[in-house]
Amino acid sequence: MKLLPYWQDTATPFAGADAGPLGGKVDAVVIGGGFTGLSAALALAKTGASVVLLEAGRVATGASGRNGGHVNNGTAHDFAGLAASLGLDHARRLYHAFDAAVDTVERIVAEEAIDCSFRRCGKIKLAAKPQHFDKLAASFDLLQREADPDTRLIPREGVRAEVGSDIYYGGLVYEKSAQMHMGRFGAGLATAAARAGARIFEDTPVTGLTRLQGRAHRVETPRGTIEAAQVLVATGPSQKGPFGFFRRRIVAVGSFIVATEPLSKDQLHSIMPGRRNATTSRIIGHYYRLSPDDRLIWGGRARFAMSNPTSDAKSGRILEAGLQQAFPQLGKPRLDYCWGGLVDMTADRLPRAGEHEGLLYAMGYSGHGAQMSVHMGQNMAAVMGGRAEANPLRDLPWPVVPGHFGPAWFLPLVGAYFGIKDRFQ
Ligand SMILES: Cc1cc2nc3c(=O)[nH]c(=O)nc-3n(C[C@H](O)[C@H](O)[C@H](O)COP(=O)(O)OP(=O)(O)OC[C@H]3O[C@@H](n4cnc5c(N)ncnc54)[C@H](O)[C@@H]3O)c2cc1C
């Protein structure tokens, strides 16, 4: 079993990084080469701005190259719950921003001719307990009437037409959701940004930031210093660099994934005849889909731990047990890949984007960001071009997470708490 992401092992890496010296002045520096940063760099370069993107490692190898491959529409929240906490109008606006995000990914894939198996496959959210189905059903009427007519409630007896398992009590289908090969998309997005004129520096961590005036900053890296009229921070759950403001508001939580060997046509049909994305209703639940080459890509929170090779392997064993429980008809399929990544969680699991002391930012997608990161990159480029209203997240306040200053000491406690909640709710 390879301890690396399937997406990265089966994509040709981006080969257009800038090897030249770093210095001088540019219109925009983008910090972070995940989907947010790459998408922003692409949009900024297309306006004719001079753009430099600084990436600490290799582009699209953070969360953007380590995720589950789902490009789901709508918010991950229960819609009725979101409407109760934010008001119906605001909840609807956020829901539709995620719908628009899937459209943005689809548009960029088409415009830039990125070969990444993008497909509008739909998603099914599966109820792991009878009471979870009741909750889905209670929210469904409001969701369908007010935000998403392309949703469908599936009673328990209808589940097997979608997912070949007896452990679920019904589900909710979201027809607009999509999926793609994340490694090929990431490399294609970086290539498109470079083609449009953005200069992309890999292995170039930002180590210092000094505000000059307004939005202008001096940006320091081991490779040199550069000045920018505007800076966008797109560093996800970054544990490094001068980003204390963001680290106090984002909790980095590990999430883990395994990919099986390629399955036979009969096996595929027996487990996922609908070939949709699937997520389950537990807090520490699962998310899964099939790959373009017929593997089952099975993810879950597994453990509340950071991601590293030992931790990923342990989490892989926990995930394997969950997979076998859902699909006993597969026996014990060989696992070819196991990997983990860090999710940038906010306290309310809603992303944030805006401006803090002259620095622009977009992050905090909380595990539901493959689509929104691409969308927010484009939107923040528009904000940098003077269109503040292009930011759909501009009305969300962002208080600190109390007691949190960096690595989250409280994760095991949170994990234990959610484990108990999953058992009794
Ligand atoms: C295991 C896992 C599964 C997921 N599954 C899904 C899914 O199926 N569907 C979905 O919608 N979302 C999913 N997500 C979330 C989704 O992948 C992210 O929301 C999205 O990729 C965020 O993109 P980003 O560009 O903001 O951040 P990242 O992709 O994390 O990019 C941030 C980049 O910033 C760089 N950086 C950090 N610090 C510095 C610095 N000081 N200087 C320079 N560069 C720096 C990092 O190296 C990194 O490359 C998942 C996430 C994980 C971890």
Short mmCIF file of C-alpha atoms and ligand atoms in Angstrom, two decimals:
data_model
loop_
_atom_site.label_atom_id
_atom_site.label_comp_id
_atom_site.label_asym_id
_atom_site.label_seq_id
_atom_site.Cartn_x
_atom_site.Cartn_y
_atom_site.Cartn_z
CA MET A 1 0.00 0.00 0.00
CA LYS A 2 1.34 3.43 -0.94
CA LEU A 3 1.15 6.07 1.78
CA LEU A 4 0.48 8.91 -0.67
CA PRO A 5 -2.59 10.41 -2.31
CA TYR A 6 -4.02 8.47 -5.24
CA TRP A 7 -4.71 11.83 -6.96
CA GLN A 8 -1.05 12.84 -6.90
CA ASP A 9 0.26 9.39 -7.91
CA THR A 10 -1.98 9.31 -11.00
CA ALA A 11 -1.47 12.87 -12.30
CA THR A 12 1.41 14.50 -14.17
CA PRO A 13 2.76 17.15 -11.77
CA PHE A 14 2.81 20.82 -12.71
CA ALA A 15 6.06 21.58 -14.54
CA GLY A 16 5.89 25.35 -15.09
CA ALA A 17 7.31 26.69 -11.81
CA ASP A 18 9.50 29.78 -12.01
CA ALA A 19 13.15 29.11 -11.24
CA GLY A 20 14.27 32.72 -11.48
CA PRO A 21 15.15 35.13 -8.67
CA LEU A 22 12.42 36.77 -6.61
CA GLY A 23 12.39 40.56 -6.17
CA GLY A 24 11.02 43.90 -7.35
CA LYS A 25 7.39 45.04 -7.21
CA VAL A 26 4.22 43.42 -8.52
CA ASP A 27 0.50 44.17 -8.50
CA ALA A 28 -0.39 41.04 -6.51
CA VAL A 29 1.27 38.34 -4.44
CA VAL A 30 -0.80 35.24 -3.73
CA ILE A 31 0.43 33.14 -0.79
CA GLY A 32 -0.45 29.44 -1.08
CA GLY A 33 -0.70 27.28 -4.19
CA GLY A 34 -3.83 25.26 -3.45
CA PHE A 35 -7.05 25.71 -5.42
CA THR A 36 -7.79 29.10 -3.77
CA GLY A 37 -4.42 30.59 -4.63
CA LEU A 38 -4.13 29.05 -8.10
CA SER A 39 -7.63 30.12 -9.07
CA ALA A 40 -6.97 33.68 -7.83
CA ALA A 41 -3.64 33.80 -9.69
CA LEU A 42 -5.37 32.66 -12.89
CA ALA A 43 -8.12 35.28 -12.62
CA LEU A 44 -5.71 38.10 -11.67
CA ALA A 45 -3.30 37.27 -14.49
CA LYS A 46 -6.20 37.28 -16.96
CA THR A 47 -6.93 40.92 -16.03
CA GLY A 48 -3.39 41.81 -17.07
CA ALA A 49 -2.09 42.28 -13.50
CA SER A 50 1.47 41.20 -12.64
CA VAL A 51 1.05 38.24 -10.28
CA VAL A 52 3.47 36.15 -8.21
CA LEU A 53 2.27 33.03 -6.38
CA LEU A 54 4.44 31.76 -3.52
CA GLU A 55 3.97 28.12 -2.45
CA ALA A 56 5.83 26.59 0.51
CA GLY A 57 5.96 23.11 -1.09
CA ARG A 58 4.64 21.90 -4.46
CA VAL A 59 1.39 23.35 -5.85
CA ALA A 60 -1.86 21.47 -5.18
CA THR A 61 -0.32 19.03 -2.72
CA GLY A 62 -1.97 20.43 0.43
CA ALA A 63 -5.67 19.77 1.04
CA SER A 64 -6.32 20.45 -2.66
CA GLY A 65 -4.35 17.37 -3.68
CA ARG A 66 -5.32 15.16 -0.74
CA ASN A 67 -9.12 15.33 -0.60
CA GLY A 68 -11.99 12.97 -1.33
CA GLY A 69 -12.65 14.16 -4.88
CA HIS A 70 -16.21 15.40 -4.24
CA VAL A 71 -17.33 18.70 -5.80
CA ASN A 72 -20.63 18.91 -3.96
CA ASN A 73 -23.21 21.65 -4.30
CA GLY A 74 -24.96 23.42 -1.42
CA THR A 75 -23.69 23.80 2.14
CA ALA A 76 -22.67 20.71 4.11
CA HIS A 77 -24.91 21.98 6.96
CA ASP A 78 -28.44 20.85 7.64
CA PHE A 79 -30.32 23.60 5.76
CA ALA A 80 -33.06 24.12 8.36
CA GLY A 81 -30.39 24.45 11.06
CA LEU A 82 -28.46 27.00 9.00
CA ALA A 83 -31.64 28.98 8.29
CA ALA A 84 -32.46 28.97 12.04
CA SER A 85 -29.04 30.35 12.95
CA LEU A 86 -28.47 32.86 10.09
CA GLY A 87 -31.98 33.61 8.81
CA LEU A 88 -33.52 32.14 5.67
CA ASP A 89 -32.18 34.72 3.20
CA HIS A 90 -28.60 34.46 4.37
CA ALA A 91 -28.72 30.64 4.47
CA ARG A 92 -30.13 30.59 0.93
CA ARG A 93 -27.40 32.97 -0.30
CA LEU A 94 -24.68 30.77 1.17
CA TYR A 95 -26.27 27.62 -0.23
CA HIS A 96 -26.40 29.18 -3.70
CA ALA A 97 -22.79 30.36 -3.41
CA PHE A 98 -21.77 26.69 -3.17
CA ASP A 99 -24.01 25.87 -6.17
CA ALA A 100 -22.26 28.66 -8.10
CA ALA A 101 -18.92 27.25 -6.97
CA VAL A 102 -19.61 23.94 -8.78
CA ASP A 103 -20.53 25.97 -11.89
CA THR A 104 -17.23 27.89 -11.57
CA VAL A 105 -15.23 24.64 -11.47
CA GLU A 106 -17.14 23.34 -14.50
CA ARG A 107 -16.52 26.61 -16.40
CA ILE A 108 -12.76 26.64 -15.69
CA VAL A 109 -12.42 22.96 -16.65
CA ALA A 110 -14.08 23.75 -19.99
CA GLU A 111 -12.33 27.09 -20.67
CA GLU A 112 -8.87 25.77 -19.83
CA ALA A 113 -9.50 22.32 -21.34
CA ILE A 114 -8.42 20.52 -18.14
CA ASP A 115 -8.62 16.74 -18.54
CA CYS A 116 -9.83 15.77 -15.04
CA SER A 117 -12.93 13.57 -15.52
CA PHE A 118 -15.28 16.31 -14.23
CA ARG A 119 -18.75 14.77 -14.05
CA ARG A 120 -22.13 15.97 -12.67
CA CYS A 121 -22.84 12.73 -10.81
CA GLY A 122 -24.97 13.98 -7.88
CA LYS A 123 -24.39 13.27 -4.22
CA ILE A 124 -26.33 11.13 -1.76
CA LYS A 125 -26.26 11.95 1.94
CA LEU A 126 -26.95 8.69 3.78
CA ALA A 127 -28.69 8.41 7.15
CA ALA A 128 -26.65 6.22 9.52
CA LYS A 129 -29.53 5.98 12.04
CA PRO A 130 -33.35 6.12 11.81
CA GLN A 131 -33.40 9.43 13.70
CA HIS A 132 -30.86 10.87 11.23
CA PHE A 133 -33.28 10.10 8.40
CA ASP A 134 -36.07 11.85 10.34
CA LYS A 135 -33.83 14.92 10.60
CA LEU A 136 -33.03 14.83 6.85
CA ALA A 137 -36.74 14.51 6.08
CA ALA A 138 -37.66 17.39 8.44
CA SER A 139 -35.20 19.73 6.70
CA PHE A 140 -35.96 18.49 3.18
CA ASP A 141 -39.24 20.41 2.54
CA LEU A 142 -37.65 23.73 3.43
CA LEU A 143 -34.52 22.92 1.42
CA GLN A 144 -36.43 21.90 -1.69
CA ARG A 145 -38.89 24.80 -1.52
CA GLU A 146 -36.45 27.57 -0.61
CA ALA A 147 -33.03 26.64 -1.97
CA ASP A 148 -32.68 23.53 -4.12
CA PRO A 149 -35.49 21.99 -6.19
CA ASP A 150 -32.98 19.44 -7.53
CA THR A 151 -33.02 17.39 -4.32
CA ARG A 152 -34.84 14.13 -3.63
CA LEU A 153 -35.58 12.21 -0.44
CA ILE A 154 -34.87 8.46 -0.70
CA PRO A 155 -36.65 6.16 1.78
CA ARG A 156 -34.79 3.16 3.23
CA GLU A 157 -36.20 0.78 0.60
CA GLY A 158 -34.80 3.01 -2.19
CA VAL A 159 -31.21 3.10 -0.93
CA ARG A 160 -30.05 -0.08 -2.69
CA ALA A 161 -30.72 1.50 -6.12
CA GLU A 162 -28.05 4.08 -5.17
CA VAL A 163 -25.69 2.35 -2.75
CA GLY A 164 -25.50 -1.43 -2.25
CA SER A 165 -25.49 -1.51 1.53
CA ASP A 166 -28.02 -2.39 4.23
CA ILE A 167 -26.57 -0.18 6.95
CA TYR A 168 -28.34 3.04 5.91
CA TYR A 169 -31.85 4.24 6.77
CA GLY A 170 -32.54 6.44 3.74
CA GLY A 171 -30.87 9.38 2.09
CA LEU A 172 -31.11 12.72 0.37
CA VAL A 173 -29.92 13.15 -3.23
CA TYR A 174 -28.45 16.46 -4.46
CA GLU A 175 -28.46 16.26 -8.25
CA LYS A 176 -26.17 19.25 -8.96
CA SER A 177 -23.10 17.78 -7.23
CA ALA A 178 -20.08 16.71 -9.26
CA GLN A 179 -16.74 14.93 -8.97
CA MET A 180 -13.34 15.18 -10.63
CA HIS A 181 -9.75 13.92 -10.48
CA MET A 182 -8.21 16.39 -8.04
CA GLY A 183 -4.56 15.86 -9.05
CA ARG A 184 -5.23 16.45 -12.73
CA PHE A 185 -7.40 19.47 -11.97
CA GLY A 186 -4.72 20.99 -9.68
CA ALA A 187 -1.93 20.56 -12.24
CA GLY A 188 -4.23 21.89 -14.99
CA LEU A 189 -5.21 24.94 -12.93
CA ALA A 190 -1.56 25.76 -12.20
CA THR A 191 -0.66 25.35 -15.89
CA ALA A 192 -3.55 27.64 -16.87
CA ALA A 193 -2.43 30.30 -14.35
CA ALA A 194 1.16 30.16 -15.65
CA ARG A 195 -0.10 30.29 -19.25
CA ALA A 196 -2.07 33.45 -18.37
CA GLY A 197 1.14 35.05 -17.08
CA ALA A 198 1.25 34.31 -13.33
CA ARG A 199 4.75 33.50 -12.03
CA ILE A 200 4.54 30.48 -9.71
CA PHE A 201 7.34 29.83 -7.21
CA GLU A 202 7.41 26.42 -5.49
CA ASP A 203 9.45 25.54 -2.37
CA THR A 204 9.14 29.22 -1.41
CA PRO A 205 7.54 29.61 2.04
CA VAL A 206 6.54 33.09 3.14
CA THR A 207 8.40 33.79 6.37
CA GLY A 208 7.67 37.50 6.94
CA LEU A 209 5.12 40.17 6.01
CA THR A 210 5.42 43.91 6.58
CA ARG A 211 2.55 46.25 5.82
CA LEU A 212 3.76 49.30 3.89
CA GLN A 213 0.53 51.25 3.41
CA GLY A 214 -3.09 50.37 2.60
CA ARG A 215 -2.98 46.90 1.05
CA ALA A 216 0.70 47.13 0.01
CA HIS A 217 3.12 44.71 1.71
CA ARG A 218 6.72 43.58 1.67
CA VAL A 219 6.77 39.78 1.51
CA GLU A 220 9.83 37.82 2.72
CA THR A 221 10.90 34.34 1.66
CA PRO A 222 14.22 32.46 1.87
CA ARG A 223 14.52 33.06 -1.90
CA GLY A 224 14.21 36.85 -1.64
CA THR A 225 11.86 39.72 -0.83
CA ILE A 226 9.15 41.13 -3.05
CA GLU A 227 6.76 44.08 -2.75
CA ALA A 228 3.12 43.83 -3.76
CA ALA A 229 0.33 46.38 -4.06
CA GLN A 230 -2.05 43.68 -2.75
CA VAL A 231 -1.57 40.32 -1.04
CA LEU A 232 -4.01 37.40 -0.88
CA VAL A 233 -3.45 34.82 1.88
CA ALA A 234 -4.67 31.42 0.67
CA THR A 235 -2.79 29.17 3.06
CA GLY A 236 -5.61 26.89 4.32
CA PRO A 237 -4.73 25.36 7.71
CA SER A 238 -1.11 26.59 7.50
CA GLN A 239 1.07 25.75 10.48
CA LYS A 240 3.93 27.91 9.23
CA GLY A 241 4.55 31.58 8.42
CA PRO A 242 3.39 34.90 9.89
CA PHE A 243 -0.29 33.99 10.03
CA GLY A 244 -1.18 34.02 13.74
CA PHE A 245 -4.44 35.90 13.08
CA PHE A 246 -5.70 33.00 10.96
CA ARG A 247 -4.27 30.24 13.17
CA ARG A 248 -6.35 31.55 16.11
CA ARG A 249 -9.51 31.16 14.02
CA ILE A 250 -8.84 27.88 12.21
CA VAL A 251 -8.43 24.46 13.78
CA ALA A 252 -6.39 22.02 11.65
CA VAL A 253 -8.09 18.60 11.86
CA GLY A 254 -6.82 15.42 10.18
CA SER A 255 -9.02 13.53 7.74
CA PHE A 256 -7.97 10.25 6.12
CA ILE A 257 -8.67 8.28 2.95
CA VAL A 258 -7.99 4.83 1.48
CA ALA A 259 -8.31 3.74 -2.17
CA THR A 260 -8.90 0.10 -3.05
CA GLU A 261 -7.48 -1.84 -5.96
CA PRO A 262 -9.53 -1.42 -9.18
CA LEU A 263 -12.81 -3.33 -8.73
CA SER A 264 -14.62 -5.53 -11.27
CA LYS A 265 -17.72 -4.27 -13.10
CA ASP A 266 -19.88 -6.60 -10.95
CA GLN A 267 -18.35 -5.34 -7.72
CA LEU A 268 -18.84 -1.71 -8.80
CA HIS A 269 -22.45 -2.34 -9.66
CA SER A 270 -23.06 -4.14 -6.38
CA ILE A 271 -21.70 -1.29 -4.21
CA MET A 272 -22.46 1.95 -6.05
CA PRO A 273 -24.93 1.44 -8.91
CA GLY A 274 -25.68 5.20 -8.82
CA ARG A 275 -21.95 6.12 -9.11
CA ARG A 276 -22.66 9.26 -7.07
CA ASN A 277 -20.65 10.88 -4.30
CA ALA A 278 -21.77 9.54 -0.92
CA THR A 279 -21.49 11.06 2.55
CA THR A 280 -22.90 9.74 5.81
CA SER A 281 -24.74 11.55 8.56
CA ARG A 282 -22.51 10.78 11.56
CA ILE A 283 -20.20 13.55 12.81
CA ILE A 284 -17.28 11.11 12.56
CA GLY A 285 -18.73 9.60 9.40
CA HIS A 286 -17.56 8.58 5.94
CA TYR A 287 -17.37 10.09 2.44
CA TYR A 288 -16.77 7.97 -0.63
CA ARG A 289 -16.98 7.69 -4.42
CA LEU A 290 -15.54 5.63 -7.27
CA SER A 291 -12.41 6.75 -9.13
CA PRO A 292 -12.14 7.12 -12.93
CA ASP A 293 -10.21 3.80 -12.93
CA ASP A 294 -12.85 1.99 -10.82
CA ARG A 295 -11.41 2.10 -7.29
CA LEU A 296 -13.47 2.83 -4.21
CA ILE A 297 -12.10 6.01 -2.60
CA TRP A 298 -13.25 5.81 1.02
CA GLY A 299 -12.60 8.63 3.47
CA GLY A 300 -13.46 9.54 6.99
CA ARG A 301 -12.36 11.49 10.00
CA ALA A 302 -11.29 8.11 11.51
CA ARG A 303 -9.35 9.73 14.36
CA PHE A 304 -9.01 13.25 15.67
CA ALA A 305 -5.31 13.42 14.95
CA MET A 306 -2.90 15.28 12.69
CA SER A 307 -1.85 13.65 9.44
CA ASN A 308 1.61 11.99 9.21
CA PRO A 309 2.67 8.57 7.82
CA THR A 310 2.20 6.65 11.13
CA SER A 311 -1.08 8.35 11.86
CA ASP A 312 -2.31 7.82 8.27
CA ALA A 313 -1.55 4.07 8.42
CA LYS A 314 -3.41 3.71 11.75
CA SER A 315 -6.35 5.66 10.35
CA GLY A 316 -6.29 3.45 7.24
CA ARG A 317 -6.93 0.37 9.40
CA ILE A 318 -9.92 2.08 11.06
CA LEU A 319 -11.28 3.12 7.65
CA GLU A 320 -10.86 -0.43 6.30
CA ALA A 321 -13.11 -1.75 9.08
CA GLY A 322 -15.82 0.81 8.20
CA LEU A 323 -15.59 -0.04 4.51
CA GLN A 324 -16.01 -3.76 5.19
CA GLN A 325 -19.00 -3.09 7.44
CA ALA A 326 -20.75 -1.06 4.72
CA PHE A 327 -19.87 -3.41 1.84
CA PRO A 328 -19.36 -6.97 3.16
CA GLN A 329 -19.91 -8.27 -0.42
CA LEU A 330 -16.42 -6.95 -1.33
CA GLY A 331 -14.70 -9.30 1.14
CA LYS A 332 -11.32 -7.77 1.98
CA PRO A 333 -10.29 -5.75 -1.09
CA ARG A 334 -6.62 -4.84 -1.39
CA LEU A 335 -5.95 -1.25 -0.38
CA ASP A 336 -3.52 0.40 -2.81
CA TYR A 337 -3.37 3.88 -1.26
CA CYS A 338 -3.78 5.46 2.15
CA TRP A 339 -3.24 9.13 2.94
CA GLY A 340 -4.35 11.95 5.18
CA GLY A 341 -4.61 15.71 5.06
CA LEU A 342 -5.44 18.69 7.21
CA VAL A 343 -8.89 20.23 7.08
CA ASP A 344 -9.14 23.96 7.89
CA MET A 345 -12.10 23.94 10.29
CA THR A 346 -13.82 27.09 11.54
CA ALA A 347 -16.00 27.02 14.66
CA ASP A 348 -19.26 27.13 12.63
CA ARG A 349 -17.85 25.14 9.67
CA LEU A 350 -18.46 28.08 7.29
CA PRO A 351 -15.58 29.47 5.21
CA ARG A 352 -14.28 32.99 5.63
CA ALA A 353 -12.97 35.59 3.17
CA GLY A 354 -12.32 39.28 3.53
CA GLU A 355 -9.65 41.75 4.57
CA HIS A 356 -7.71 42.05 7.84
CA GLU A 357 -5.34 44.98 8.32
CA GLY A 358 -4.80 45.33 4.57
CA LEU A 359 -4.34 41.58 3.95
CA LEU A 360 -6.93 39.80 1.82
CA TYR A 361 -7.74 36.18 2.66
CA ALA A 362 -9.97 33.20 1.79
CA MET A 363 -9.89 29.95 3.80
CA GLY A 364 -11.71 27.88 6.44
CA TYR A 365 -13.67 25.67 4.06
CA SER A 366 -14.08 23.03 6.78
CA GLY A 367 -13.85 19.95 4.55
CA HIS A 368 -16.31 21.31 1.96
CA GLY A 369 -14.00 23.42 -0.14
CA ALA A 370 -12.86 21.72 -3.33
CA GLN A 371 -15.46 23.79 -5.20
CA MET A 372 -15.59 26.86 -2.94
CA SER A 373 -11.81 27.34 -2.93
CA VAL A 374 -11.82 27.62 -6.74
CA HIS A 375 -14.83 29.96 -6.61
CA MET A 376 -13.37 32.14 -3.84
CA GLY A 377 -10.06 32.44 -5.69
CA GLN A 378 -11.96 33.96 -8.62
CA ASN A 379 -14.10 36.12 -6.31
CA MET A 380 -11.18 37.46 -4.30
CA ALA A 381 -9.43 38.38 -7.54
CA ALA A 382 -12.55 40.45 -8.35
CA VAL A 383 -12.41 42.02 -4.86
CA MET A 384 -8.76 42.93 -5.53
CA GLY A 385 -9.95 44.51 -8.77
CA GLY A 386 -12.26 46.80 -6.76
CA ARG A 387 -15.49 44.77 -6.59
CA ALA A 388 -16.01 44.20 -2.84
CA GLU A 389 -19.53 42.86 -3.48
CA ALA A 390 -18.05 39.87 -5.36
CA ASN A 391 -17.25 38.24 -1.99
CA PRO A 392 -20.31 36.14 -1.00
CA LEU A 393 -18.85 35.63 2.52
CA ARG A 394 -18.41 39.34 3.30
CA ASP A 395 -21.17 39.42 5.97
CA LEU A 396 -19.76 36.69 8.22
CA PRO A 397 -18.00 37.88 11.40
CA TRP A 398 -14.96 35.81 12.45
CA PRO A 399 -14.26 35.60 16.18
CA VAL A 400 -11.26 33.63 17.52
CA VAL A 401 -11.68 30.03 18.72
CA PRO A 402 -11.39 30.49 22.52
CA GLY A 403 -8.22 28.96 24.00
CA HIS A 404 -6.76 28.21 20.56
CA PHE A 405 -3.35 29.62 19.57
CA GLY A 406 -1.94 27.11 17.07
CA PRO A 407 -1.81 23.30 17.22
CA ALA A 408 -5.15 22.24 18.72
CA TRP A 409 -4.39 20.65 22.11
CA PHE A 410 -8.10 19.97 22.57
CA LEU A 411 -8.62 17.71 19.52
CA PRO A 412 -8.66 14.37 21.41
CA LEU A 413 -11.30 15.81 23.77
CA VAL A 414 -13.40 17.07 20.86
CA GLY A 415 -13.03 13.66 19.18
CA ALA A 416 -14.18 11.85 22.33
CA TYR A 417 -17.13 14.25 22.67
CA PHE A 418 -18.23 13.72 19.04
CA GLY A 419 -17.78 9.95 19.43
CA ILE A 420 -20.22 9.99 22.35
CA LYS A 421 -22.64 12.25 20.45
CA ASP A 422 -22.54 9.86 17.46
CA ARG A 423 -23.33 6.93 19.75
CA PHE A 424 -26.35 8.52 21.43
CA GLN A 425 -27.88 10.88 18.81
C1 LIG B 1 -8.50 14.55 3.61
C2 LIG B 1 -9.35 15.66 3.05
C3 LIG B 1 -10.52 15.35 2.34
C4 LIG B 1 -11.30 16.38 1.79
N1 LIG B 1 -12.34 16.03 0.97
C5 LIG B 1 -13.04 17.01 0.34
C6 LIG B 1 -14.02 16.68 -0.62
O1 LIG B 1 -14.20 15.52 -1.01
N2 LIG B 1 -14.75 17.69 -1.16
C7 LIG B 1 -14.53 18.99 -0.81
O2 LIG B 1 -15.26 19.88 -1.30
N3 LIG B 1 -13.54 19.34 0.04
C8 LIG B 1 -12.77 18.39 0.60
N4 LIG B 1 -11.73 18.74 1.42
C9 LIG B 1 -11.41 20.17 1.58
C10 LIG B 1 -10.73 20.78 0.34
O3 LIG B 1 -9.73 19.92 -0.16
C11 LIG B 1 -10.15 22.14 0.74
O4 LIG B 1 -11.18 22.95 1.28
C12 LIG B 1 -9.52 22.91 -0.41
O5 LIG B 1 -8.64 22.12 -1.16
C13 LIG B 1 -8.79 24.14 0.16
O6 LIG B 1 -7.94 24.71 -0.81
P1 LIG B 1 -6.94 25.85 -0.38
O7 LIG B 1 -6.25 26.30 -1.59
O8 LIG B 1 -7.68 26.89 0.40
O9 LIG B 1 -5.95 25.18 0.67
P2 LIG B 1 -4.70 24.09 0.44
O10 LIG B 1 -5.02 23.22 -0.71
O11 LIG B 1 -4.46 23.53 1.76
O12 LIG B 1 -3.54 25.06 -0.02
C14 LIG B 1 -2.88 25.92 0.87
C15 LIG B 1 -1.44 25.99 0.42
O13 LIG B 1 -0.76 27.01 1.16
C16 LIG B 1 0.57 26.61 1.32
N5 LIG B 1 1.17 27.37 2.42
C17 LIG B 1 0.92 27.26 3.75
N6 LIG B 1 1.70 28.10 4.45
C18 LIG B 1 2.46 28.76 3.55
C19 LIG B 1 3.47 29.76 3.65
N7 LIG B 1 3.87 30.24 4.83
N8 LIG B 1 4.05 30.22 2.50
C20 LIG B 1 3.68 29.75 1.29
N9 LIG B 1 2.74 28.78 1.14
C21 LIG B 1 2.12 28.31 2.25
C22 LIG B 1 0.47 25.12 1.59
O14 LIG B 1 1.71 24.45 1.33
C23 LIG B 1 -0.65 24.71 0.65
O15 LIG B 1 -0.18 24.21 -0.58
C24 LIG B 1 -10.93 17.74 2.00
C25 LIG B 1 -9.78 18.06 2.73
C26 LIG B 1 -8.98 17.04 3.23
C27 LIG B 1 -7.73 17.40 3.98
#
